[in-house]
C-alpha atoms as one frame of an Amber mdcrd trajectory, in Angstrom:
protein
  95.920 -36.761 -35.372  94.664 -38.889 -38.002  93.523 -35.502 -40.070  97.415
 -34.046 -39.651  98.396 -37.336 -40.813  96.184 -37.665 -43.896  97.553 -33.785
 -44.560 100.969 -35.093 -44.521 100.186 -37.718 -46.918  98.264 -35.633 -49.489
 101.474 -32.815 -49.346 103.825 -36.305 -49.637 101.362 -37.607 -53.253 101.788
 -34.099 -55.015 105.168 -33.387 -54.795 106.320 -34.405 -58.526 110.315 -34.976
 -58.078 110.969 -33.428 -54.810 109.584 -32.840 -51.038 111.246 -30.727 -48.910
 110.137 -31.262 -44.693 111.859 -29.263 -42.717 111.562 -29.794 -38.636 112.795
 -29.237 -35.232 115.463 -31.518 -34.426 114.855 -33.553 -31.509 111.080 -33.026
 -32.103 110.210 -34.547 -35.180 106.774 -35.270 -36.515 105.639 -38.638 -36.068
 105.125 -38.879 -39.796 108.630 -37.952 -40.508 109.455 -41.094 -38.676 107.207
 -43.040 -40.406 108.672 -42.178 -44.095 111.157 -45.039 -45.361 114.573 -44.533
 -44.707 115.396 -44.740 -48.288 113.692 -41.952 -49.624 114.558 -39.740 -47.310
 117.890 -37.426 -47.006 118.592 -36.060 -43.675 120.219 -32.433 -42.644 121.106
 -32.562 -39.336 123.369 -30.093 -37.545 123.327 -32.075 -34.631 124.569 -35.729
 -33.855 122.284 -37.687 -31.203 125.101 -37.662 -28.781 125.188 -33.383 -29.114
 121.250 -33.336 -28.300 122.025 -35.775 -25.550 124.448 -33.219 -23.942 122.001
 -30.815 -24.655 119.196 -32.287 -22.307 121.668 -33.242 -19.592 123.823 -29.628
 -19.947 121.429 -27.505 -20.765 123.910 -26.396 -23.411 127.069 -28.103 -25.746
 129.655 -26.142 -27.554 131.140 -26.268 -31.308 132.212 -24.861 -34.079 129.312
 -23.246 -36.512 129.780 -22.293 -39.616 127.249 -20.443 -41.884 126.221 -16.758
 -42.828 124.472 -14.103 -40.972 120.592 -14.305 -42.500 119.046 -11.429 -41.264
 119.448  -9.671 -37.464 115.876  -9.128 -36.926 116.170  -7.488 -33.336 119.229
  -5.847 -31.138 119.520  -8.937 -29.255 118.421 -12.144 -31.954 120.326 -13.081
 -35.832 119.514 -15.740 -37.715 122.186 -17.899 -39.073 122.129 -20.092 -42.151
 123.913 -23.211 -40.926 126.147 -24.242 -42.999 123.710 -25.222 -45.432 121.829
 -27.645 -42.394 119.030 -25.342 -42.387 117.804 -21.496 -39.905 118.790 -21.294
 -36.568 118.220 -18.601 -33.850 121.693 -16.954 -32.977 121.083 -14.988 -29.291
 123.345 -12.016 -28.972 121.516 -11.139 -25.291 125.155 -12.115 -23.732 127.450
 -10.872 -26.726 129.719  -7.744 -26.360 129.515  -5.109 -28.116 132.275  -6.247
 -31.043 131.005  -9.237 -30.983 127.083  -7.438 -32.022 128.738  -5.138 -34.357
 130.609  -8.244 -36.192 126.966  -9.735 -36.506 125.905  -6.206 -38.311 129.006
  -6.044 -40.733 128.068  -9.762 -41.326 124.422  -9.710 -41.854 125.429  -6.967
 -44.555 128.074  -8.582 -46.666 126.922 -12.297 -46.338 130.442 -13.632 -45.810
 130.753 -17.117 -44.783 131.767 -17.368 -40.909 132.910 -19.567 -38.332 131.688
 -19.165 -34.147 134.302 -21.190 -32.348 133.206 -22.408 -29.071 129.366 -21.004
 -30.095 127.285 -22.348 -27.606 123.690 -24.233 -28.524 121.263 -24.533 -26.594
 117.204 -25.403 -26.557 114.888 -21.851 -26.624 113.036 -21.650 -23.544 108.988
 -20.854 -24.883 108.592 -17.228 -25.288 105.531 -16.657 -22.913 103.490 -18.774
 -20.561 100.765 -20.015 -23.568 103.608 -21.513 -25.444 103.464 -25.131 -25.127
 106.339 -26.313 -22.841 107.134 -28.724 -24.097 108.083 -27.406 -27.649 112.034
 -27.369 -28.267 113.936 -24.682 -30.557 117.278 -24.976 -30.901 119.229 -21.911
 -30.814 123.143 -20.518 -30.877 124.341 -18.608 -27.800 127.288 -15.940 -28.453
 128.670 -14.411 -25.805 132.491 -14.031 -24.291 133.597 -17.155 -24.981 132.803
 -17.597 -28.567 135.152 -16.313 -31.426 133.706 -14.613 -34.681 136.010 -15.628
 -37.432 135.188 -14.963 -41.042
């Protein structure tokens, strides 16, 4: 621990006018605690009360808006949000518009809003992830709208 924080520190005393430290919301680095609240700029998508509803719900639902990154797989996008940072989009339960939207998206780069997206913490891929790591992650499926 003490070696991760001195690494943190080091990376903190080069940057000349700017650090960017980007992390899981809801699991945040010690050390990003630790850094004084008025040098620091936060990007949340989330509000506390969201991730709240999150743990409790397993899921809450709102309005995204961003562009399609990239659409790595048949089944998982990645969506710029809104300038708040990469998130996971999971098309596992979207319909087949709804995937082909995603395509004509990820191609042109328009701007575009998920009503009612679903978001939701990543279960671990496999049984040697840790299980107690949290991604967050958009669901689409029937009851979101793709408007753009």
């Amino acid at each position: 621990m003490e070696e991760e924080r001195r690494l943190f520190y080091v990376a903190l005393t080069r940057a000349e006018t700017r650090l960017d430290v980007v992390t899981v919301q809801g699991a945040e680095s010690v050390f990003i605690e630790e850094l004084p609240d008025q040098l620091c700029e936060h990007h949340r998508p989330l509000s506390d009360d969201e991730l709240e509803e999150i743990e409790t719900d397993y899921e809450c639902r709102k309005t995204v808006t961003g562009s399609v990154d990239a659409k790595f797989t048949e089944n998982f996008a990645t969506v710029d949000w809104d300038g708040r940072g990469l998130i996971d989009l999971n098309l596992y339960d979207a319909s087949k518009e709804q995937n082909q939207r995603i395509e004509e998206l990820n191609q042109s780069g328009e701007k575009v809003t998920f009503e009612n997206c679903g978001v939701q913490y990543r279960e671990p891929q496999n049984e040697a992830d840790d299980p107690e790591y949290k991604r967050l992650q958009l669901q689409l499926d029937e009851d979101v709208t793709i408007n753009s």
